[in-house]
């Protein structure tokens, strides 16, 4: 990822996105930029190697706000965007929820997380396998906090399918793409229905 100097940025016209993922910045910019003309979006990872904050919130919104506030503090920029998302399974009382990335113990171990999901859902009837991906996106501007929320409804499959995406995508079948898992969709197809897309649209409507 390219490195930018914070001193070269216009603090009044720059939004730092609390991520090291360049694709996420593109997705966020595409939806928020029309509502924030003249503003530049940069990834936190482009500005330096900053430690991850402790995400000890009780909700997706709490953790997104923790990440946005940390990006503000680390860069000294007034505006920051962050998101937090996860899979909420009805048969598991909303689990894994905010613990989605580390449900099996090791943060970001997708294979282990999917194995646990299949194990927990073993024997659950098809009609009871409803779930949704949820995303909360937060934009902080100084002390002001704006939020957007979005969901992607679907069901949990029995076996993983597809090679795209990450996380629980191979086991999640969105209602909007019958018969296909999230991991069988192209990036463009996924972005058009994703929970983050809906959350960003919700946030953009408030700008």
PDB file of C-alpha atoms in Angstrom:
ATOM      1  CA  UNK A   1       0.000   0.000   0.000  1.00  0.00           C
ATOM      2  CA  UNK A   2       1.276   3.464  -0.942  1.00  0.00           C
ATOM      3  CA  UNK A   3       2.525   5.665   1.860  1.00  0.00           C
ATOM      4  CA  UNK A   4       1.189   9.184   2.264  1.00  0.00           C
ATOM      5  CA  UNK A   5       2.412  11.932   4.552  1.00  0.00           C
ATOM      6  CA  UNK A   6      -0.278  13.252   6.881  1.00  0.00           C
ATOM      7  CA  UNK A   7       1.317  16.706   6.680  1.00  0.00           C
ATOM      8  CA  UNK A   8       0.544  16.834   2.950  1.00  0.00           C
ATOM      9  CA  UNK A   9      -3.180  16.276   3.439  1.00  0.00           C
ATOM     10  CA  UNK A  10      -5.819  18.967   3.829  1.00  0.00           C
ATOM     11  CA  UNK A  11      -7.336  18.097   7.234  1.00  0.00           C
ATOM     12  CA  UNK A  12     -10.590  19.846   6.336  1.00  0.00           C
ATOM     13  CA  UNK A  13     -11.041  17.772   3.180  1.00  0.00           C
ATOM     14  CA  UNK A  14      -9.668  14.350   4.108  1.00  0.00           C
ATOM     15  CA  UNK A  15     -11.457  11.328   5.544  1.00  0.00           C
ATOM     16  CA  UNK A  16      -9.275   8.568   6.964  1.00  0.00           C
ATOM     17  CA  UNK A  17     -10.835   5.128   6.567  1.00  0.00           C
ATOM     18  CA  UNK A  18      -9.899   2.829   9.445  1.00  0.00           C
ATOM     19  CA  UNK A  19      -8.654  -0.033   7.297  1.00  0.00           C
ATOM     20  CA  UNK A  20      -5.598  -1.334   5.507  1.00  0.00           C
ATOM     21  CA  UNK A  21      -7.810  -2.729   2.736  1.00  0.00           C
ATOM     22  CA  UNK A  22      -7.632  -0.598  -0.415  1.00  0.00           C
ATOM     23  CA  UNK A  23     -10.745  -2.298  -1.872  1.00  0.00           C
ATOM     24  CA  UNK A  24     -12.794  -1.220   1.139  1.00  0.00           C
ATOM     25  CA  UNK A  25     -11.702   2.398   0.633  1.00  0.00           C
ATOM     26  CA  UNK A  26     -12.866   2.271  -3.000  1.00  0.00           C
ATOM     27  CA  UNK A  27     -16.230   0.835  -1.945  1.00  0.00           C
ATOM     28  CA  UNK A  28     -16.731   3.440   0.784  1.00  0.00           C
ATOM     29  CA  UNK A  29     -15.611   6.330  -1.419  1.00  0.00           C
ATOM     30  CA  UNK A  30     -17.941   5.303  -4.264  1.00  0.00           C
ATOM     31  CA  UNK A  31     -20.986   5.678  -2.025  1.00  0.00           C
ATOM     32  CA  UNK A  32     -20.005   8.541   0.286  1.00  0.00           C
ATOM     33  CA  UNK A  33     -18.075  10.810  -2.122  1.00  0.00           C
ATOM     34  CA  UNK A  34     -21.186  12.122  -3.955  1.00  0.00           C
ATOM     35  CA  UNK A  35     -22.485  13.373  -0.587  1.00  0.00           C
ATOM     36  CA  UNK A  36     -19.062  14.797   0.371  1.00  0.00           C
ATOM     37  CA  UNK A  37     -17.800  16.590  -2.766  1.00  0.00           C
ATOM     38  CA  UNK A  38     -14.145  17.571  -2.793  1.00  0.00           C
ATOM     39  CA  UNK A  39     -13.249  15.233   0.055  1.00  0.00           C
ATOM     40  CA  UNK A  40     -10.386  12.752  -0.281  1.00  0.00           C
ATOM     41  CA  UNK A  41     -10.630   9.269   1.225  1.00  0.00           C
ATOM     42  CA  UNK A  42      -7.410   7.590   2.375  1.00  0.00           C
ATOM     43  CA  UNK A  43      -6.791   4.293   4.136  1.00  0.00           C
ATOM     44  CA  UNK A  44      -5.286   4.385   7.609  1.00  0.00           C
ATOM     45  CA  UNK A  45      -2.723   1.886   6.350  1.00  0.00           C
ATOM     46  CA  UNK A  46      -1.495   4.485   3.829  1.00  0.00           C
ATOM     47  CA  UNK A  47      -0.630   6.893   6.646  1.00  0.00           C
ATOM     48  CA  UNK A  48       1.461   4.583   8.803  1.00  0.00           C
ATOM     49  CA  UNK A  49       1.592   1.354  10.747  1.00  0.00           C
ATOM     50  CA  UNK A  50      -0.770   1.991  13.642  1.00  0.00           C
ATOM     51  CA  UNK A  51      -1.736  -0.531  16.332  1.00  0.00           C
ATOM     52  CA  UNK A  52      -5.278  -1.897  16.243  1.00  0.00           C
ATOM     53  CA  UNK A  53      -7.492  -0.544  19.021  1.00  0.00           C
ATOM     54  CA  UNK A  54      -9.082  -2.932  21.503  1.00  0.00           C
ATOM     55  CA  UNK A  55     -12.578  -3.634  20.189  1.00  0.00           C
ATOM     56  CA  UNK A  56     -14.348  -4.226  23.479  1.00  0.00           C
ATOM     57  CA  UNK A  57     -17.738  -2.757  22.565  1.00  0.00           C
ATOM     58  CA  UNK A  58     -20.984  -4.639  23.068  1.00  0.00           C
ATOM     59  CA  UNK A  59     -22.428  -3.854  19.613  1.00  0.00           C
ATOM     60  CA  UNK A  60     -21.244  -3.455  16.032  1.00  0.00           C
ATOM     61  CA  UNK A  61     -21.805   0.299  16.373  1.00  0.00           C
ATOM     62  CA  UNK A  62     -19.674   0.438  19.541  1.00  0.00           C
ATOM     63  CA  UNK A  63     -16.738  -1.266  17.817  1.00  0.00           C
ATOM     64  CA  UNK A  64     -17.039   0.827  14.658  1.00  0.00           C
ATOM     65  CA  UNK A  65     -16.951   3.976  16.801  1.00  0.00           C
ATOM     66  CA  UNK A  66     -13.898   2.696  18.706  1.00  0.00           C
ATOM     67  CA  UNK A  67     -12.060   2.214  15.384  1.00  0.00           C
ATOM     68  CA  UNK A  68     -13.121   5.600  13.992  1.00  0.00           C
ATOM     69  CA  UNK A  69     -12.089   7.454  17.153  1.00  0.00           C
ATOM     70  CA  UNK A  70      -8.754   5.628  17.192  1.00  0.00           C
ATOM     71  CA  UNK A  71      -8.085   6.638  13.562  1.00  0.00           C
ATOM     72  CA  UNK A  72      -8.866  10.234  14.497  1.00  0.00           C
ATOM     73  CA  UNK A  73      -6.469  10.162  17.425  1.00  0.00           C
ATOM     74  CA  UNK A  74      -3.688   8.341  15.572  1.00  0.00           C
ATOM     75  CA  UNK A  75      -3.674  10.676  12.558  1.00  0.00           C
ATOM     76  CA  UNK A  76      -4.841  13.963  14.020  1.00  0.00           C
ATOM     77  CA  UNK A  77      -7.384  14.213  11.181  1.00  0.00           C
ATOM     78  CA  UNK A  78     -10.861  15.426  12.095  1.00  0.00           C
ATOM     79  CA  UNK A  79     -12.845  13.039   9.880  1.00  0.00           C
ATOM     80  CA  UNK A  80     -12.712   9.253  10.034  1.00  0.00           C
ATOM     81  CA  UNK A  81     -14.861   6.358   8.856  1.00  0.00           C
ATOM     82  CA  UNK A  82     -14.929   2.837  10.247  1.00  0.00           C
ATOM     83  CA  UNK A  83     -17.217  -0.156   9.980  1.00  0.00           C
ATOM     84  CA  UNK A  84     -17.817  -3.289  11.972  1.00  0.00           C
ATOM     85  CA  UNK A  85     -19.743  -6.250  10.699  1.00  0.00           C
ATOM     86  CA  UNK A  86     -20.497  -9.888  11.307  1.00  0.00           C
ATOM     87  CA  UNK A  87     -22.843 -12.802  10.832  1.00  0.00           C
ATOM     88  CA  UNK A  88     -25.903 -13.145  13.064  1.00  0.00           C
ATOM     89  CA  UNK A  89     -27.566 -16.585  13.002  1.00  0.00           C
ATOM     90  CA  UNK A  90     -31.100 -16.843  14.367  1.00  0.00           C
ATOM     91  CA  UNK A  91     -30.777 -20.485  15.489  1.00  0.00           C
ATOM     92  CA  UNK A  92     -27.691 -19.490  17.516  1.00  0.00           C
ATOM     93  CA  UNK A  93     -29.376 -16.528  19.242  1.00  0.00           C
ATOM     94  CA  UNK A  94     -27.505 -14.045  17.054  1.00  0.00           C
ATOM     95  CA  UNK A  95     -24.068 -15.645  17.340  1.00  0.00           C
ATOM     96  CA  UNK A  96     -21.337 -15.272  16.251  1.00  0.00           C
ATOM     97  CA  UNK A  97     -22.301 -11.573  15.976  1.00  0.00           C
ATOM     98  CA  UNK A  98     -19.568  -9.164  17.090  1.00  0.00           C
ATOM     99  CA  UNK A  99     -17.267 -12.139  17.673  1.00  0.00           C
ATOM    100  CA  UNK A 100     -17.515 -13.302  14.027  1.00  0.00           C
ATOM    101  CA  UNK A 101     -13.831 -12.810  13.173  1.00  0.00           C
ATOM    102  CA  UNK A 102     -12.557 -14.660  16.241  1.00  0.00           C
ATOM    103  CA  UNK A 103     -15.402 -17.095  16.980  1.00  0.00           C
ATOM    104  CA  UNK A 104     -13.194 -20.196  16.816  1.00  0.00           C
ATOM    105  CA  UNK A 105     -10.497 -18.591  18.968  1.00  0.00           C
ATOM    106  CA  UNK A 106      -7.930 -17.213  16.526  1.00  0.00           C
ATOM    107  CA  UNK A 107      -8.708 -13.827  14.966  1.00  0.00           C
ATOM    108  CA  UNK A 108      -9.241 -14.106  11.204  1.00  0.00           C
ATOM    109  CA  UNK A 109      -9.065 -17.916  10.967  1.00  0.00           C
ATOM    110  CA  UNK A 110     -11.835 -18.260   8.378  1.00  0.00           C
ATOM    111  CA  UNK A 111     -11.520 -22.034   8.006  1.00  0.00           C
ATOM    112  CA  UNK A 112     -11.841 -22.648  11.744  1.00  0.00           C
ATOM    113  CA  UNK A 113     -14.748 -20.226  12.037  1.00  0.00           C
ATOM    114  CA  UNK A 114     -16.612 -21.935   9.192  1.00  0.00           C
ATOM    115  CA  UNK A 115     -15.958 -25.351  10.687  1.00  0.00           C
ATOM    116  CA  UNK A 116     -17.442 -24.197  13.984  1.00  0.00           C
ATOM    117  CA  UNK A 117     -20.482 -22.759  12.183  1.00  0.00           C
ATOM    118  CA  UNK A 118     -21.118 -26.056  10.384  1.00  0.00           C
ATOM    119  CA  UNK A 119     -20.724 -27.939  13.664  1.00  0.00           C
ATOM    120  CA  UNK A 120     -23.094 -25.638  15.567  1.00  0.00           C
ATOM    121  CA  UNK A 121     -25.683 -25.811  12.764  1.00  0.00           C
ATOM    122  CA  UNK A 122     -25.560 -29.583  12.352  1.00  0.00           C
ATOM    123  CA  UNK A 123     -29.085 -30.985  12.431  1.00  0.00           C
ATOM    124  CA  UNK A 124     -30.775 -27.572  12.144  1.00  0.00           C
ATOM    125  CA  UNK A 125     -33.628 -27.789   9.622  1.00  0.00           C
ATOM    126  CA  UNK A 126     -33.431 -25.727   6.436  1.00  0.00           C
ATOM    127  CA  UNK A 127     -36.315 -23.444   7.426  1.00  0.00           C
ATOM    128  CA  UNK A 128     -34.562 -22.596  10.699  1.00  0.00           C
ATOM    129  CA  UNK A 129     -31.205 -21.665   9.142  1.00  0.00           C
ATOM    130  CA  UNK A 130     -32.038 -17.982   8.617  1.00  0.00           C
ATOM    131  CA  UNK A 131     -29.264 -15.469   9.212  1.00  0.00           C
ATOM    132  CA  UNK A 132     -28.011 -12.084   8.173  1.00  0.00           C
ATOM    133  CA  UNK A 133     -24.783 -10.210   7.770  1.00  0.00           C
ATOM    134  CA  UNK A 134     -24.998  -6.894   9.637  1.00  0.00           C
ATOM    135  CA  UNK A 135     -22.816  -3.823   9.191  1.00  0.00           C
ATOM    136  CA  UNK A 136     -22.604  -0.611  11.163  1.00  0.00           C
ATOM    137  CA  UNK A 137     -20.641   2.246   9.583  1.00  0.00           C
ATOM    138  CA  UNK A 138     -19.617   5.310  11.572  1.00  0.00           C
ATOM    139  CA  UNK A 139     -18.388   8.685  10.327  1.00  0.00           C
ATOM    140  CA  UNK A 140     -16.885  11.019  12.916  1.00  0.00           C
ATOM    141  CA  UNK A 141     -16.416  14.712  12.099  1.00  0.00           C
ATOM    142  CA  UNK A 142     -14.753  16.289  15.095  1.00  0.00           C
ATOM    143  CA  UNK A 143     -17.160  15.488  17.927  1.00  0.00           C
ATOM    144  CA  UNK A 144     -20.075  14.726  15.596  1.00  0.00           C
ATOM    145  CA  UNK A 145     -20.988  11.041  15.097  1.00  0.00           C
ATOM    146  CA  UNK A 146     -23.078   9.816  12.170  1.00  0.00           C
ATOM    147  CA  UNK A 147     -23.996   6.162  11.687  1.00  0.00           C
ATOM    148  CA  UNK A 148     -25.452   3.899   9.032  1.00  0.00           C
ATOM    149  CA  UNK A 149     -26.719   0.354   9.435  1.00  0.00           C
ATOM    150  CA  UNK A 150     -27.400  -2.349   6.886  1.00  0.00           C
ATOM    151  CA  UNK A 151     -28.250  -6.026   6.587  1.00  0.00           C
ATOM    152  CA  UNK A 152     -27.964  -8.754   3.992  1.00  0.00           C
ATOM    153  CA  UNK A 153     -30.581 -11.431   4.710  1.00  0.00           C
ATOM    154  CA  UNK A 154     -30.093 -15.071   3.835  1.00  0.00           C
ATOM    155  CA  UNK A 155     -29.569 -18.578   5.157  1.00  0.00           C
ATOM    156  CA  UNK A 156     -26.641 -20.686   6.348  1.00  0.00           C
ATOM    157  CA  UNK A 157     -25.752 -23.466   3.909  1.00  0.00           C
ATOM    158  CA  UNK A 158     -24.701 -26.997   4.806  1.00  0.00           C
ATOM    159  CA  UNK A 159     -21.353 -27.062   2.991  1.00  0.00           C
ATOM    160  CA  UNK A 160     -19.007 -24.256   1.904  1.00  0.00           C
ATOM    161  CA  UNK A 161     -19.059 -23.322  -1.787  1.00  0.00           C
ATOM    162  CA  UNK A 162     -17.215 -20.740  -3.858  1.00  0.00           C
ATOM    163  CA  UNK A 163     -13.748 -19.223  -3.924  1.00  0.00           C
ATOM    164  CA  UNK A 164     -14.490 -15.491  -3.739  1.00  0.00           C
ATOM    165  CA  UNK A 165     -14.871 -13.355  -0.654  1.00  0.00           C
ATOM    166  CA  UNK A 166     -13.747 -14.220   2.850  1.00  0.00           C
ATOM    167  CA  UNK A 167     -15.076 -15.015   6.302  1.00  0.00           C
ATOM    168  CA  UNK A 168     -18.393 -16.857   6.262  1.00  0.00           C
ATOM    169  CA  UNK A 169     -19.095 -16.063   2.582  1.00  0.00           C
ATOM    170  CA  UNK A 170     -18.782 -19.735   1.461  1.00  0.00           C
ATOM    171  CA  UNK A 171     -21.581 -20.792   3.849  1.00  0.00           C
ATOM    172  CA  UNK A 172     -23.948 -17.831   3.450  1.00  0.00           C
ATOM    173  CA  UNK A 173     -26.623 -17.827   0.739  1.00  0.00           C
ATOM    174  CA  UNK A 174     -28.087 -14.324   0.324  1.00  0.00           C
ATOM    175  CA  UNK A 175     -31.834 -14.156  -0.257  1.00  0.00           C
ATOM    176  CA  UNK A 176     -31.212 -11.837  -3.229  1.00  0.00           C
ATOM    177  CA  UNK A 177     -29.105 -14.416  -5.111  1.00  0.00           C
ATOM    178  CA  UNK A 178     -31.011 -17.726  -4.746  1.00  0.00           C
ATOM    179  CA  UNK A 179     -28.850 -20.835  -4.975  1.00  0.00           C
ATOM    180  CA  UNK A 180     -25.554 -18.948  -4.787  1.00  0.00           C
ATOM    181  CA  UNK A 181     -23.339 -18.456  -1.766  1.00  0.00           C
ATOM    182  CA  UNK A 182     -21.721 -15.077  -1.159  1.00  0.00           C
ATOM    183  CA  UNK A 183     -18.410 -16.689  -2.163  1.00  0.00           C
ATOM    184  CA  UNK A 184     -19.850 -17.616  -5.584  1.00  0.00           C
ATOM    185  CA  UNK A 185     -20.613 -13.982  -6.440  1.00  0.00           C
ATOM    186  CA  UNK A 186     -18.262 -11.614  -8.209  1.00  0.00           C
ATOM    187  CA  UNK A 187     -17.026  -8.631  -6.218  1.00  0.00           C
ATOM    188  CA  UNK A 188     -19.423  -6.349  -8.101  1.00  0.00           C
ATOM    189  CA  UNK A 189     -22.372  -8.673  -7.458  1.00  0.00           C
ATOM    190  CA  UNK A 190     -21.497  -8.888  -3.781  1.00  0.00           C
ATOM    191  CA  UNK A 191     -21.066  -5.136  -3.411  1.00  0.00           C
ATOM    192  CA  UNK A 192     -24.545  -4.498  -4.852  1.00  0.00           C
ATOM    193  CA  UNK A 193     -26.265  -6.518  -2.115  1.00  0.00           C
ATOM    194  CA  UNK A 194     -23.807  -6.493   0.774  1.00  0.00           C
ATOM    195  CA  UNK A 195     -24.592  -5.368   4.305  1.00  0.00           C
ATOM    196  CA  UNK A 196     -21.815  -2.751   4.069  1.00  0.00           C
ATOM    197  CA  UNK A 197     -23.351  -1.374   0.865  1.00  0.00           C
ATOM    198  CA  UNK A 198     -26.715  -0.943   2.603  1.00  0.00           C
ATOM    199  CA  UNK A 199     -25.054   0.605   5.688  1.00  0.00           C
ATOM    200  CA  UNK A 200     -23.090   3.054   3.545  1.00  0.00           C
ATOM    201  CA  UNK A 201     -26.239   4.046   1.662  1.00  0.00           C
ATOM    202  CA  UNK A 202     -27.961   4.609   5.013  1.00  0.00           C
ATOM    203  CA  UNK A 203     -25.051   6.775   6.167  1.00  0.00           C
ATOM    204  CA  UNK A 204     -24.904   8.707   2.874  1.00  0.00           C
ATOM    205  CA  UNK A 205     -28.597   9.597   3.244  1.00  0.00           C
ATOM    206  CA  UNK A 206     -27.733  11.430   6.476  1.00  0.00           C
ATOM    207  CA  UNK A 207     -24.881  13.522   5.069  1.00  0.00           C
TER     208      UNK A 207
END
